[in-house]
């Protein structure tokens, strides 16, 4: 009996192993399907978000700023509104606005447009202050605004037009209230006081002087042709020829200057980054780099500093003229020569010195070649020799090859490596060396003096306005509105400074995150990718009320949250919060009810299974073998997949085994063993299962537990009754996990990292396969992206990605192979091949060189040096003039390429791999690499 019991137990364990194995196959197929569906979403921007069905995912965390939902191409609305909302003075004005009493007397457009919009804006601001939601819906305010535009067919509106319209409506709404409150007095409009300033236009029109005062809101600035904000402002403040403004003569020239007489507390610059291309007949975006400071001093543009600024401008003009002359002189030293080739003069003198001091030779290079070939068989001739005087000439003529670039024979080893003078006396050499040495020293001194003078002038210009008298009107950068894309489409977001946390915040629709000045610069200056600032909002640093919190007049405490709101808005927010609380409560009740129903179903199934096993054991006198294919008898009922006809107790134990989740624990133990094993490079268990990846990277226990349970609980497993029981157990366990026990943001972050790991693996595998097939052009982009993505993963942990050295090696090798191919095409001298070779270098190799130089990795640095040396070696060879011109044009790009990493095109399209196929491909390519590299790389 004891032996029989042991056999039964062993048989039960084998059933469990087969059972779990079946489940694993299902899980892996399911996991691959989910990963492939989500892979297409990675690194793509979705402009419209759908709400998560779980309200806990939409719950505001502490006092984190509230985002705005994108309700369809409305990121432009979010960026502008968030910038204004974070101006606390503007926020107070909107929240405390009350409509005029005599609404029925107002014009129709104000009554049915401006006032409803103001009310919706108040409601929106109140929710942004006191909502319990992570983000709120601005649909009502957006719809009113859209109606005012000429085209509202779900197209992204021009942000400048929208901002002007918004300020106009706000100005009208406050003007109505101001006129009602100040009857008989000149009303003050707070919107005008906040956003509008004045400037004086001083100029000459056809010889007649004029002065006009004008009001401005957003001040437009041209970007094209300027390097920073001050250059843009200088150009905007001076138009046309202004010499006549400063002279007593009545000239016919026309021009004008702008001088600010009054600056608004909130100074907004509208950067014109779009221009109409007449040739193409469409607008285009200007991606030029434009720098702007975090602190801007406006003194030089004020009317009261007119005379001082004119003097300084004249001084800067004079310095720039002098600077131009010095730079021209320096250029003559650095690019010396009268032909197409130019070299630094100091180097030319050094080369002359080296030539003069080389060992003299007695024969010409041609004679040396003739003498070195005396032992060679005579060359074939078309006719008899014509005598001793003509034979050498004929032989010499036949030995002179028809010129083809890069095809000449190597020079014999006894020929001097460098050209040298044929005859030079010691006296001549001494005099010449003395002169060349003296001249080179003079040239070097002159070059240093010119460079020093240029540096001093640059510094003088930079410090021209740095004295305290010209730093009395400080404006601090409050918000930067960014556009990414082209002229006819794109995405908008805002960087806004939080003075209380002393950090920059990024407001990207529903996402509000901490940022940095470095990230702002990268996205806003332009010239890096398709993103750049289109609007800058500065605030007067001497008017702190603009961003100061409001204090309670009685207690002196800072007003925060709901305390900021007037009574009607408090009620509005309270009702909305109650609706949200009710939604959360209903969700929790629904989930609890589902859990209870599933537990009841499990209990009912357990009772039915026990009853079926009892009736089976009484009707059978001898035990029958168990197999996973066996089915319950007719009287066992339907839907009970766990069946054993041997013993009632064993059948119950097996069901309880599933019910208690032992199968899940067994699967976790198996995956834990895989995670701890030392495996060969071609067998990466992380690709086979996400849990192995999580274990190796020390993911939190709750993340592991929820991930494993989620996979067991997938409804796609319900087609098999054996799986369905474990699926129900997993679902019951998931319901027991409280929302606060698992940080869903962290949970999603870990799963996103794993999706990134899989995608990086696909890039890597595809790139290495193409490399092995010698398809280096296509392989390069896959290897470039896999290396960059892998580096991002490894920055989070050692086991987040693949071997960085391996990827770096093949990225480097691919570039070297392409460089070799391109050089061979150039050497052929054939026009199509030359163009193709230079195209490969310009479009693929040269843009990748900064990536190799970004980190001081010895192999990468040597590879760059080898590539550059290969092309520089052509400088000393004779070639046709057209090739020489192309080489001269190309070499500066290769040698002087910027160390700034440029953005590439969109990543190449990824093949669709299932998990099984990806593992097989990865194993195959890693095995092949192992055979190639003896060092095991």
GROMACS .gro file of N, CA and C in nm, residues 489 497 512 592 607 614 710 756 777 786:
model
   30
  489UNK      N    1   0.131   7.077  -3.907
  489UNK     CA    2   0.091   6.978  -3.808
  489UNK      C    3   0.197   6.970  -3.701
  497UNK      N    4   0.790   7.768  -1.508
  497UNK     CA    5   0.875   7.769  -1.388
  497UNK      C    6   0.787   7.775  -1.263
  512UNK      N    7   0.189   6.596  -1.629
  512UNK     CA    8   0.259   6.709  -1.567
  512UNK      C    9   0.376   6.650  -1.489
  592UNK      N   10  -1.530   4.430  -0.583
  592UNK     CA   11  -1.552   4.340  -0.469
  592UNK      C   12  -1.660   4.238  -0.502
  607UNK      N   13  -1.730   2.186  -0.463
  607UNK     CA   14  -1.829   2.091  -0.412
  607UNK      C   15  -1.872   1.994  -0.520
  614UNK      N   16  -1.667   1.140  -0.564
  614UNK     CA   17  -1.725   1.041  -0.471
  614UNK      C   18  -1.807   0.939  -0.548
  710UNK      N   19  -0.164   3.836  -1.334
  710UNK     CA   20  -0.233   3.891  -1.451
  710UNK      C   21  -0.222   3.796  -1.570
  756UNK      N   22   1.054   4.798  -2.403
  756UNK     CA   23   1.173   4.861  -2.462
  756UNK      C   24   1.285   4.759  -2.481
  777UNK      N   25   2.443   4.899  -4.522
  777UNK     CA   26   2.363   5.022  -4.526
  777UNK      C   27   2.237   5.007  -4.441
  786UNK      N   28   1.966   5.033  -3.180
  786UNK     CA   29   1.976   4.933  -3.073
  786UNK      C   30   2.079   4.973  -2.970
   0.00000   0.00000   0.00000
